[in-house]
């Protein structure tokens, strides 16, 4: 029997602890995990709550004067980072229940401070960008990270240039605006601004959350190709629920937001997370055992990311069925290659690349250049590690080519996560289809989005050991 894979912190009552039946897992920095060739994958796991909705609802609740309820917030290091940030802006957070499934959030409206503020955003890129926007009201705020080799290398130049155009004095590190970053917002004003969103849609989302609080309002023009449009539409959905009016065109290139609007406190219910569900579904679909079966619930229909993701599985020949918010997938099917535009499901691409490694034929994932600018270089770093394991993958500037090996791969090596939770998930899946297993390093970074991932897949049938 593999050893118990979790060490848990004590049960506190402040936000940042585990929620519901998903215990938060803390793995030491020197821990390694060996993923052995695995048999059938079977179960009905609880899908984590959507991180991208959790972060946006928390921002909206912070900017509302009054009390909001966040039901089933995601439990992750990213959530913890935003909890810290929201407190720094003056919000008060407490759990309504002992199971920590309902978060009571007392917002502050427009952020104010008389003293300089410092916020450690950990390794949370979305948290950094969203807070950079709404913190621009403060006279002085500094953002730091304790992950200089990951988030510390991610560029923020485009957003800092836009804030500078609005009167904020921005001091970043180097020409790309790396952390640490200090903003001085004494002269913040509205009007109009142009933003490049070719590297990240979060630059635009940051301005959209900021704009309603500006006295003059704000017109925003996106100057080039907008990446990850489903995430921008998620931002617009959250703003609408918070009673914020945003005018925009169908191309999502032109926006106008009337100033001095008020975010309204309310209850937000967080749906299941499709990128996390993608990992579980890939784990089952990659299994060559026909007894493999997963049932996932709380995955709403009509979600743009979800519809695109499930379409990929069906196009590859997976045995997948949907009944309302429930998805049933059976493994052991022979999969075939696919060619897809990866931008709408950008966070799912690493695990889908891993799945394509075991499909017949050559797959191509294109329009994914933004993956270069994530926690790692998710194109080059992912391909480097998969090639070590025996996969045949080719990285290009905006795409990944995969020549599938339905017979499996050799493995028998150690692969590195490059400080990236998405790479960890993809490499763990590859390990289950290897002859000699894979040893994963940097496994503590899984806590960024899916803290109990290794515990979960062990319960589903993955043979793993901690070494």
CSV table of C-alpha atoms in Angstrom, one decimal:
chain,number,residue,atom,x,y,z
A,1,UNK,CA,0.0,0.0,0.0
A,2,UNK,CA,1.3,3.5,-0.8
A,3,UNK,CA,1.9,5.6,2.3
A,4,UNK,CA,-0.6,8.2,3.4
A,5,UNK,CA,0.0,11.1,1.0
A,6,UNK,CA,-1.1,14.1,3.1
A,7,UNK,CA,0.1,16.1,6.1
A,8,UNK,CA,-2.5,18.5,7.2
A,9,UNK,CA,-2.4,21.8,9.1
A,10,UNK,CA,-4.6,22.1,12.2
A,11,UNK,CA,-8.2,23.0,11.8
A,12,UNK,CA,-8.4,26.8,12.1
A,13,UNK,CA,-11.3,29.1,11.4
A,14,UNK,CA,-9.7,31.7,9.2
A,15,UNK,CA,-9.9,31.6,5.4
A,16,UNK,CA,-7.0,29.7,3.9
A,17,UNK,CA,-7.7,26.4,5.5
A,18,UNK,CA,-9.3,23.4,3.7
A,19,UNK,CA,-13.0,23.6,2.7
A,20,UNK,CA,-15.6,20.9,2.7
A,21,UNK,CA,-14.4,17.4,1.9
A,22,UNK,CA,-11.3,18.6,0.1
A,23,UNK,CA,-8.5,18.6,2.7
A,24,UNK,CA,-5.8,21.0,2.0
A,25,UNK,CA,-2.5,19.2,1.4
A,26,UNK,CA,0.9,20.5,2.3
A,27,UNK,CA,3.9,18.7,0.8
A,28,UNK,CA,7.4,19.6,1.7
A,29,UNK,CA,9.7,21.2,-0.8
A,30,UNK,CA,12.0,18.2,-1.0
A,31,UNK,CA,9.2,15.6,-1.5
A,32,UNK,CA,9.2,13.5,-4.6
A,33,UNK,CA,6.3,11.3,-5.9
A,34,UNK,CA,6.7,8.1,-7.9
A,35,UNK,CA,3.8,7.4,-10.2
A,36,UNK,CA,3.7,3.7,-11.1
A,37,UNK,CA,1.9,2.1,-14.1
A,38,UNK,CA,-1.7,2.1,-13.0
A,39,UNK,CA,-4.7,-0.1,-13.5
A,40,UNK,CA,-8.4,1.0,-13.7
A,41,UNK,CA,-9.4,4.5,-12.7
A,42,UNK,CA,-12.7,4.5,-11.0
A,43,UNK,CA,-14.8,6.8,-8.7
A,44,UNK,CA,-17.0,9.8,-8.2
A,45,UNK,CA,-14.6,12.5,-7.0
A,46,UNK,CA,-15.6,15.9,-5.8
A,47,UNK,CA,-14.6,18.4,-8.5
A,48,UNK,CA,-12.8,21.4,-7.0
A,49,UNK,CA,-14.5,24.8,-7.2
A,50,UNK,CA,-13.6,27.0,-10.1
A,51,UNK,CA,-10.6,29.1,-9.3
A,52,UNK,CA,-11.2,31.7,-11.9
A,53,UNK,CA,-14.7,32.4,-10.6
A,54,UNK,CA,-13.6,32.3,-7.0
A,55,UNK,CA,-11.0,35.0,-7.6
A,56,UNK,CA,-13.3,37.2,-9.5
A,57,UNK,CA,-16.2,36.9,-7.0
A,58,UNK,CA,-13.8,37.7,-4.1
A,59,UNK,CA,-12.7,40.9,-5.9
A,60,UNK,CA,-16.3,41.9,-6.5
A,61,UNK,CA,-17.1,41.2,-2.9
A,62,UNK,CA,-14.2,43.3,-1.7
A,63,UNK,CA,-15.4,46.3,-3.8
A,64,UNK,CA,-18.9,46.1,-2.5
A,65,UNK,CA,-19.9,47.9,0.6
A,66,UNK,CA,-21.6,45.4,2.9
A,67,UNK,CA,-21.7,41.7,3.4
A,68,UNK,CA,-21.5,39.0,0.7
A,69,UNK,CA,-21.6,35.2,1.0
A,70,UNK,CA,-19.2,33.1,-1.1
A,71,UNK,CA,-20.5,29.5,-1.3
A,72,UNK,CA,-18.0,26.8,-2.0
A,73,UNK,CA,-14.9,29.0,-2.7
A,74,UNK,CA,-11.9,27.2,-4.2
A,75,UNK,CA,-9.3,26.0,-1.7
A,76,UNK,CA,-5.8,26.6,-3.0
A,77,UNK,CA,-2.7,28.7,-2.6
A,78,UNK,CA,-4.1,31.2,-5.1
A,79,UNK,CA,-7.2,31.6,-2.9
A,80,UNK,CA,-5.0,32.2,0.1
A,81,UNK,CA,-3.0,34.8,-1.8
A,82,UNK,CA,-6.2,36.7,-2.6
A,83,UNK,CA,-7.5,36.4,0.9
A,84,UNK,CA,-4.3,38.2,2.0
A,85,UNK,CA,-4.7,40.8,-0.7
A,86,UNK,CA,-8.4,41.5,0.1
A,87,UNK,CA,-7.6,41.9,3.8
A,88,UNK,CA,-4.9,44.4,2.9
A,89,UNK,CA,-7.5,46.4,1.1
A,90,UNK,CA,-9.7,46.4,4.2
A,91,UNK,CA,-12.1,43.5,3.7
A,92,UNK,CA,-13.1,41.3,6.6
A,93,UNK,CA,-13.3,37.5,6.0
A,94,UNK,CA,-14.8,34.7,8.2
A,95,UNK,CA,-16.3,31.3,7.8
A,96,UNK,CA,-20.0,30.8,8.3
A,97,UNK,CA,-19.7,27.1,9.0
A,98,UNK,CA,-17.2,24.6,10.5
A,99,UNK,CA,-16.9,22.8,7.2
A,100,UNK,CA,-15.6,26.1,5.7
A,101,UNK,CA,-17.9,25.9,2.7
A,102,UNK,CA,-19.5,29.4,3.1
A,103,UNK,CA,-17.3,32.5,3.3
A,104,UNK,CA,-18.7,35.7,4.8
A,105,UNK,CA,-17.1,38.7,3.1
A,106,UNK,CA,-17.5,42.3,4.4
A,107,UNK,CA,-16.3,44.5,1.6
A,108,UNK,CA,-15.0,48.1,1.7
A,109,UNK,CA,-16.1,49.7,-1.6
A,110,UNK,CA,-13.4,51.8,-3.1
A,111,UNK,CA,-10.1,50.7,-1.5
A,112,UNK,CA,-8.5,53.3,0.8
A,113,UNK,CA,-5.4,53.5,3.0
A,114,UNK,CA,-3.4,56.1,4.8
A,115,UNK,CA,-0.3,54.1,5.2
A,116,UNK,CA,1.8,52.2,2.6
A,117,UNK,CA,0.4,48.7,1.9
A,118,UNK,CA,2.5,45.6,1.0
A,119,UNK,CA,0.9,42.4,-0.5
A,120,UNK,CA,2.6,39.1,-1.0
A,121,UNK,CA,0.8,37.4,-3.9
A,122,UNK,CA,2.7,34.1,-3.6
A,123,UNK,CA,2.8,32.4,-7.0
A,124,UNK,CA,-0.7,33.7,-8.1
A,125,UNK,CA,-0.5,35.5,-11.4
A,126,UNK,CA,-4.2,36.2,-11.8
A,127,UNK,CA,-4.3,37.5,-8.2
A,128,UNK,CA,-1.4,39.8,-8.9
A,129,UNK,CA,-3.0,41.3,-12.0
A,130,UNK,CA,-6.5,41.7,-10.6
A,131,UNK,CA,-5.1,43.4,-7.5
A,132,UNK,CA,-2.8,45.6,-9.5
A,133,UNK,CA,-6.0,47.1,-11.1
A,134,UNK,CA,-8.1,47.6,-8.0
A,135,UNK,CA,-5.2,48.7,-5.8
A,136,UNK,CA,-4.4,51.6,-8.1
A,137,UNK,CA,-6.6,53.8,-5.8
A,138,UNK,CA,-4.1,53.5,-3.0
A,139,UNK,CA,-1.4,56.2,-2.4
A,140,UNK,CA,1.3,53.5,-2.2
A,141,UNK,CA,1.1,49.7,-2.5
A,142,UNK,CA,3.9,47.2,-3.1
A,143,UNK,CA,3.5,43.7,-4.5
A,144,UNK,CA,6.1,41.0,-3.7
A,145,UNK,CA,6.4,37.3,-4.3
A,146,UNK,CA,8.2,34.5,-2.5
A,147,UNK,CA,8.4,32.6,-5.9
A,148,UNK,CA,11.0,34.6,-7.8
A,149,UNK,CA,11.7,31.8,-10.2
A,150,UNK,CA,8.1,31.5,-11.3
A,151,UNK,CA,5.8,34.4,-10.8
A,152,UNK,CA,8.8,36.6,-10.4
A,153,UNK,CA,9.6,36.0,-14.1
A,154,UNK,CA,6.2,36.8,-15.5
A,155,UNK,CA,5.8,40.0,-17.4
A,156,UNK,CA,3.4,42.7,-16.3
A,157,UNK,CA,4.5,45.5,-18.6
A,158,UNK,CA,1.3,46.0,-20.6
A,159,UNK,CA,-0.9,46.5,-17.5
A,160,UNK,CA,1.6,48.8,-15.9
A,161,UNK,CA,1.7,50.9,-19.1
A,162,UNK,CA,-2.1,51.2,-19.1
A,163,UNK,CA,-2.1,52.2,-15.4
A,164,UNK,CA,0.6,54.8,-16.1
A,165,UNK,CA,-1.6,56.3,-18.8
A,166,UNK,CA,-4.3,56.7,-16.2
A,167,UNK,CA,-2.0,58.7,-13.9
A,168,UNK,CA,-0.6,55.9,-11.7
A,169,UNK,CA,3.1,56.0,-11.0
A,170,UNK,CA,4.4,52.5,-11.5
A,171,UNK,CA,7.7,51.1,-10.4
A,172,UNK,CA,8.3,47.6,-11.7
A,173,UNK,CA,11.5,45.6,-12.1
A,174,UNK,CA,13.2,45.7,-15.5
A,175,UNK,CA,11.6,46.6,-18.8
A,176,UNK,CA,9.0,43.9,-18.6
A,177,UNK,CA,7.7,45.1,-15.2
A,178,UNK,CA,8.6,42.1,-13.1
A,179,UNK,CA,8.0,41.9,-9.4
A,180,UNK,CA,8.4,43.6,-7.0
A,181,UNK,CA,6.1,46.3,-8.2
A,182,UNK,CA,5.1,49.5,-6.4
A,183,UNK,CA,2.1,51.7,-7.4
A,184,UNK,CA,1.5,55.3,-6.4
A,185,UNK,CA,-2.2,56.1,-7.1
A,186,UNK,CA,-2.5,59.7,-5.9
A,187,UNK,CA,-3.2,61.0,-9.4
A,188,UNK,CA,-5.4,58.1,-10.7
A,189,UNK,CA,-8.0,59.3,-13.2
A,190,UNK,CA,-10.3,57.8,-15.8
A,191,UNK,CA,-10.9,58.7,-19.4
A,192,UNK,CA,-9.6,56.3,-22.1
A,193,UNK,CA,-6.8,53.8,-22.3
A,194,UNK,CA,-5.5,51.2,-24.8
A,195,UNK,CA,-4.2,47.8,-23.7
A,196,UNK,CA,-2.5,44.9,-25.4
A,197,UNK,CA,-4.0,41.6,-24.3
A,198,UNK,CA,-1.9,39.3,-26.6
A,199,UNK,CA,0.0,37.9,-23.7
A,200,UNK,CA,-2.8,37.8,-21.1
A,201,UNK,CA,-6.5,38.5,-20.9
A,202,UNK,CA,-6.1,39.3,-17.2
A,203,UNK,CA,-4.6,42.7,-18.1
A,204,UNK,CA,-8.1,43.6,-19.5
A,205,UNK,CA,-9.9,42.0,-16.6
A,206,UNK,CA,-7.9,44.1,-14.1
A,207,UNK,CA,-9.0,47.3,-15.9
A,208,UNK,CA,-12.6,46.2,-16.0
A,209,UNK,CA,-12.8,45.7,-12.3
A,210,UNK,CA,-11.1,49.1,-11.7
A,211,UNK,CA,-13.2,51.1,-14.2
A,212,UNK,CA,-16.6,51.3,-12.4
A,213,UNK,CA,-15.0,53.0,-9.4
A,214,UNK,CA,-13.3,55.8,-11.4
A,215,UNK,CA,-15.1,59.2,-11.2
A,216,UNK,CA,-14.7,59.8,-14.9
A,217,UNK,CA,-15.5,56.2,-16.0
A,218,UNK,CA,-13.3,54.5,-18.6
A,219,UNK,CA,-13.2,53.6,-22.2
A,220,UNK,CA,-10.9,50.6,-23.0
A,221,UNK,CA,-9.6,49.6,-26.5
A,222,UNK,CA,-7.9,46.3,-26.9
A,223,UNK,CA,-5.1,46.9,-29.5
A,224,UNK,CA,-4.5,43.4,-30.7
A,225,UNK,CA,-5.5,39.8,-30.5
A,226,UNK,CA,-7.3,39.1,-27.2
A,227,UNK,CA,-6.3,35.8,-25.7
A,228,UNK,CA,-8.5,33.6,-23.5
A,229,UNK,CA,-11.8,35.3,-24.3
A,230,UNK,CA,-13.8,32.9,-22.2
A,231,UNK,CA,-12.0,34.3,-19.1
A,232,UNK,CA,-12.9,37.8,-20.1
A,233,UNK,CA,-16.5,36.8,-20.5
A,234,UNK,CA,-16.3,35.3,-17.0
A,235,UNK,CA,-15.2,38.7,-15.7
A,236,UNK,CA,-18.1,40.3,-17.5
A,237,UNK,CA,-20.5,37.8,-16.0
A,238,UNK,CA,-19.2,38.5,-12.5
A,239,UNK,CA,-19.5,42.3,-13.0
A,240,UNK,CA,-23.1,41.9,-14.2
A,241,UNK,CA,-24.0,39.9,-11.1
A,242,UNK,CA,-22.4,42.6,-9.0
A,243,UNK,CA,-24.8,45.2,-10.6
A,244,UNK,CA,-22.0,46.8,-12.7
A,245,UNK,CA,-22.9,47.9,-16.2
A,246,UNK,CA,-20.3,47.5,-19.0
A,247,UNK,CA,-20.9,48.4,-22.6
A,248,UNK,CA,-18.9,46.4,-25.1
A,249,UNK,CA,-18.9,45.1,-28.7
A,250,UNK,CA,-19.1,41.5,-29.8
A,251,UNK,CA,-15.4,41.4,-30.7
A,252,UNK,CA,-14.5,42.3,-27.1
A,253,UNK,CA,-12.2,45.0,-28.5
A,254,UNK,CA,-14.0,48.1,-27.2
A,255,UNK,CA,-15.5,48.7,-23.8
A,256,UNK,CA,-17.0,51.6,-22.0
A,257,UNK,CA,-17.8,51.7,-18.3
A,258,UNK,CA,-19.7,54.6,-16.6
A,259,UNK,CA,-17.9,55.9,-13.5
A,260,UNK,CA,-18.9,56.0,-9.9
A,261,UNK,CA,-20.9,52.8,-10.0
A,262,UNK,CA,-21.4,50.7,-6.8
A,263,UNK,CA,-20.6,47.1,-6.5
A,264,UNK,CA,-23.6,45.4,-4.8
A,265,UNK,CA,-23.1,42.8,-2.0
A,266,UNK,CA,-24.8,39.5,-2.7
A,267,UNK,CA,-24.4,35.7,-2.6
A,268,UNK,CA,-22.2,34.0,-5.1
A,269,UNK,CA,-22.2,30.2,-5.6
A,270,UNK,CA,-19.0,28.9,-7.2
A,271,UNK,CA,-19.4,26.1,-9.8
A,272,UNK,CA,-17.1,23.2,-10.4
A,273,UNK,CA,-13.8,23.9,-12.1
A,274,UNK,CA,-13.5,22.7,-15.7
A,275,UNK,CA,-9.6,22.7,-15.8
A,276,UNK,CA,-9.5,20.5,-12.7
A,277,UNK,CA,-12.2,18.3,-14.2
A,278,UNK,CA,-10.1,18.1,-17.4
A,279,UNK,CA,-7.3,16.5,-15.4
A,280,UNK,CA,-9.5,13.8,-13.9
A,281,UNK,CA,-11.2,13.1,-17.2
A,282,UNK,CA,-7.8,12.8,-19.0
A,283,UNK,CA,-6.6,10.4,-16.3
A,284,UNK,CA,-9.6,8.1,-17.0
A,285,UNK,CA,-9.5,8.6,-20.8
A,286,UNK,CA,-5.8,7.8,-20.9
A,287,UNK,CA,-6.4,4.4,-19.1
A,288,UNK,CA,-6.3,1.4,-21.4
A,289,UNK,CA,-8.4,-0.6,-18.9
A,290,UNK,CA,-12.1,-0.8,-20.0
A,291,UNK,CA,-13.1,-1.0,-16.3
A,292,UNK,CA,-12.1,2.7,-15.9
A,293,UNK,CA,-15.0,5.0,-15.2
A,294,UNK,CA,-15.4,8.5,-13.6
A,295,UNK,CA,-18.5,10.3,-12.7
A,296,UNK,CA,-18.1,14.1,-12.1
A,297,UNK,CA,-20.8,16.4,-10.8
A,298,UNK,CA,-21.4,20.2,-10.4
A,299,UNK,CA,-20.1,21.1,-13.9
A,300,UNK,CA,-22.7,23.5,-15.3
A,301,UNK,CA,-23.9,23.4,-18.9
A,302,UNK,CA,-23.4,26.4,-21.1
A,303,UNK,CA,-19.9,27.2,-19.8
A,304,UNK,CA,-17.8,28.2,-22.8
A,305,UNK,CA,-14.7,26.5,-21.4
A,306,UNK,CA,-16.6,23.3,-20.5
A,307,UNK,CA,-18.3,23.0,-23.9
A,308,UNK,CA,-15.0,23.4,-25.7
A,309,UNK,CA,-13.3,20.9,-23.4
A,310,UNK,CA,-15.9,18.2,-23.7
A,311,UNK,CA,-15.8,18.6,-27.5
A,312,UNK,CA,-12.2,17.7,-27.5
A,313,UNK,CA,-12.8,14.4,-25.7
A,314,UNK,CA,-15.7,13.5,-28.1
A,315,UNK,CA,-13.6,14.4,-31.1
A,316,UNK,CA,-10.8,12.0,-29.8
A,317,UNK,CA,-13.3,9.2,-29.5
A,318,UNK,CA,-13.7,9.1,-25.8
A,319,UNK,CA,-16.8,7.5,-24.3
A,320,UNK,CA,-18.3,10.5,-22.6
A,321,UNK,CA,-21.9,11.4,-21.8
A,322,UNK,CA,-23.5,14.4,-20.1
A,323,UNK,CA,-26.7,14.5,-18.0
A,324,UNK,CA,-27.3,18.0,-16.7
A,325,UNK,CA,-24.4,19.0,-14.6
A,326,UNK,CA,-23.1,15.4,-14.4
A,327,UNK,CA,-20.4,13.9,-16.7
A,328,UNK,CA,-19.7,10.2,-17.1
A,329,UNK,CA,-16.6,9.0,-18.9
A,330,UNK,CA,-15.4,5.5,-19.5
A,331,UNK,CA,-11.8,4.6,-20.2
A,332,UNK,CA,-10.2,1.8,-22.2
A,333,UNK,CA,-11.2,3.3,-25.6
A,334,UNK,CA,-8.7,3.7,-28.4
A,335,UNK,CA,-8.3,7.4,-29.0
A,336,UNK,CA,-7.3,9.2,-32.2
A,337,UNK,CA,-5.5,12.4,-32.8
A,338,UNK,CA,-6.9,15.9,-32.9
A,339,UNK,CA,-6.2,19.4,-34.2
A,340,UNK,CA,-7.6,22.1,-32.0
A,341,UNK,CA,-7.4,25.9,-31.3
A,342,UNK,CA,-6.2,25.7,-27.7
A,343,UNK,CA,-6.8,29.3,-26.7
A,344,UNK,CA,-10.4,28.9,-25.4
A,345,UNK,CA,-9.2,26.1,-23.1
A,346,UNK,CA,-5.7,27.4,-22.4
A,347,UNK,CA,-5.5,26.0,-18.8
A,348,UNK,CA,-6.5,22.5,-20.0
A,349,UNK,CA,-3.8,22.2,-22.7
A,350,UNK,CA,-1.0,20.6,-20.7
A,351,UNK,CA,-3.1,17.6,-19.7
A,352,UNK,CA,-4.7,17.3,-23.1
A,353,UNK,CA,-1.2,17.2,-24.6
A,354,UNK,CA,-0.5,14.3,-22.2
A,355,UNK,CA,-3.6,12.5,-23.4
A,356,UNK,CA,-2.6,13.0,-27.1
A,357,UNK,CA,0.7,11.3,-26.3
A,358,UNK,CA,-1.3,8.0,-26.1
A,359,UNK,CA,-3.7,8.6,-29.0
A,360,UNK,CA,-3.2,7.3,-32.6
A,361,UNK,CA,-1.7,9.7,-35.1
A,362,UNK,CA,-0.3,13.2,-34.8
A,363,UNK,CA,-2.2,15.9,-32.8
A,364,UNK,CA,-1.7,19.6,-33.1
A,365,UNK,CA,-2.5,22.2,-30.4
A,366,UNK,CA,-2.3,25.7,-31.9
A,367,UNK,CA,-2.9,29.3,-30.9
A,368,UNK,CA,-1.3,28.7,-27.5
A,369,UNK,CA,1.6,31.1,-27.5
A,370,UNK,CA,0.4,32.6,-24.2
A,371,UNK,CA,1.5,29.4,-22.5
A,372,UNK,CA,5.0,30.7,-22.7
A,373,UNK,CA,4.1,33.3,-20.0
A,374,UNK,CA,2.6,31.1,-17.3
A,375,UNK,CA,4.1,29.7,-14.1
A,376,UNK,CA,6.5,28.0,-16.4
A,377,UNK,CA,7.1,28.0,-20.1
A,378,UNK,CA,4.2,25.6,-20.6
A,379,UNK,CA,5.2,24.9,-24.2
A,380,UNK,CA,9.0,24.3,-24.0
A,381,UNK,CA,9.2,23.1,-20.4
A,382,UNK,CA,6.3,20.6,-20.8
A,383,UNK,CA,7.7,19.2,-24.0
A,384,UNK,CA,11.2,18.9,-22.4
A,385,UNK,CA,9.8,16.8,-19.6
A,386,UNK,CA,7.5,14.7,-21.7
A,387,UNK,CA,10.4,13.9,-24.0
A,388,UNK,CA,12.4,12.7,-21.1
A,389,UNK,CA,9.6,10.3,-20.3
A,390,UNK,CA,9.6,8.9,-23.8
A,391,UNK,CA,6.8,10.9,-25.5
A,392,UNK,CA,7.2,12.3,-29.0
A,393,UNK,CA,6.3,16.0,-28.8
A,394,UNK,CA,7.6,19.0,-30.7
A,395,UNK,CA,7.4,22.6,-29.2
A,396,UNK,CA,6.8,25.5,-31.6
A,397,UNK,CA,6.3,29.2,-30.9
A,398,UNK,CA,2.5,29.0,-30.8
A,399,UNK,CA,1.8,25.3,-30.9
A,400,UNK,CA,2.7,21.8,-29.8
A,401,UNK,CA,2.8,18.8,-32.1
A,402,UNK,CA,2.3,15.3,-30.6
A,403,UNK,CA,3.0,12.0,-32.3
A,404,UNK,CA,0.9,9.6,-30.2
A,405,UNK,CA,2.1,6.2,-28.8
A,406,UNK,CA,-1.0,4.2,-28.0
A,407,UNK,CA,1.3,1.4,-26.7
A,408,UNK,CA,2.5,3.7,-23.9
A,409,UNK,CA,6.0,5.0,-23.1
A,410,UNK,CA,9.0,3.7,-21.2
A,411,UNK,CA,9.3,6.3,-18.4
A,412,UNK,CA,11.7,5.2,-15.7
A,413,UNK,CA,13.1,8.7,-15.2
A,414,UNK,CA,12.7,11.7,-13.0
A,415,UNK,CA,10.8,14.7,-14.4
A,416,UNK,CA,10.6,18.3,-13.1
A,417,UNK,CA,7.5,20.4,-12.5
A,418,UNK,CA,9.3,23.7,-13.2
A,419,UNK,CA,7.3,25.2,-10.3
A,420,UNK,CA,4.1,24.6,-12.2
A,421,UNK,CA,0.9,22.8,-11.0
A,422,UNK,CA,-0.4,22.2,-14.6
A,423,UNK,CA,2.9,20.5,-15.6
A,424,UNK,CA,2.6,18.3,-12.5
A,425,UNK,CA,-0.8,17.1,-13.5
A,426,UNK,CA,0.2,16.3,-17.1
A,427,UNK,CA,3.3,14.4,-16.0
A,428,UNK,CA,1.4,12.4,-13.4
A,429,UNK,CA,-0.9,11.3,-16.2
A,430,UNK,CA,2.0,10.3,-18.4
A,431,UNK,CA,3.4,8.3,-15.5
A,432,UNK,CA,0.3,6.1,-15.3
A,433,UNK,CA,0.9,5.0,-19.0
A,434,UNK,CA,4.6,4.3,-18.6
A,435,UNK,CA,6.2,0.9,-18.3
A,436,UNK,CA,8.6,1.9,-15.5
A,437,UNK,CA,6.8,4.8,-13.9
A,438,UNK,CA,7.9,8.4,-13.4
A,439,UNK,CA,9.3,10.2,-10.4
A,440,UNK,CA,8.0,13.8,-10.1
A,441,UNK,CA,9.9,16.6,-8.4
A,442,UNK,CA,8.6,20.0,-7.2
A,443,UNK,CA,5.3,18.3,-6.2
A,444,UNK,CA,4.6,21.0,-3.5
A,445,UNK,CA,3.5,23.3,-6.3
A,446,UNK,CA,0.3,21.3,-6.8
A,447,UNK,CA,-1.2,23.4,-3.9
A,448,UNK,CA,-1.5,26.4,-6.2
A,449,UNK,CA,-4.8,25.1,-7.7
A,450,UNK,CA,-5.6,21.5,-6.6
A,451,UNK,CA,-4.0,20.9,-3.2
A,452,UNK,CA,-5.4,17.4,-2.7
A,453,UNK,CA,-4.8,16.2,-6.3
A,454,UNK,CA,-2.3,13.4,-5.4
A,455,UNK,CA,-4.6,12.2,-2.6
A,456,UNK,CA,-7.5,12.3,-5.0
A,457,UNK,CA,-5.9,10.3,-7.8
A,458,UNK,CA,-4.6,7.7,-5.3
A,459,UNK,CA,-8.2,7.2,-4.2
A,460,UNK,CA,-9.2,6.7,-7.8
A,461,UNK,CA,-6.7,3.9,-8.4
A,462,UNK,CA,-3.4,5.5,-9.3
A,463,UNK,CA,-0.5,3.6,-7.8
A,464,UNK,CA,1.8,6.2,-6.3
A,465,UNK,CA,4.5,6.4,-3.6
A,466,UNK,CA,6.2,9.2,-1.8
A,467,UNK,CA,10.0,9.0,-2.0
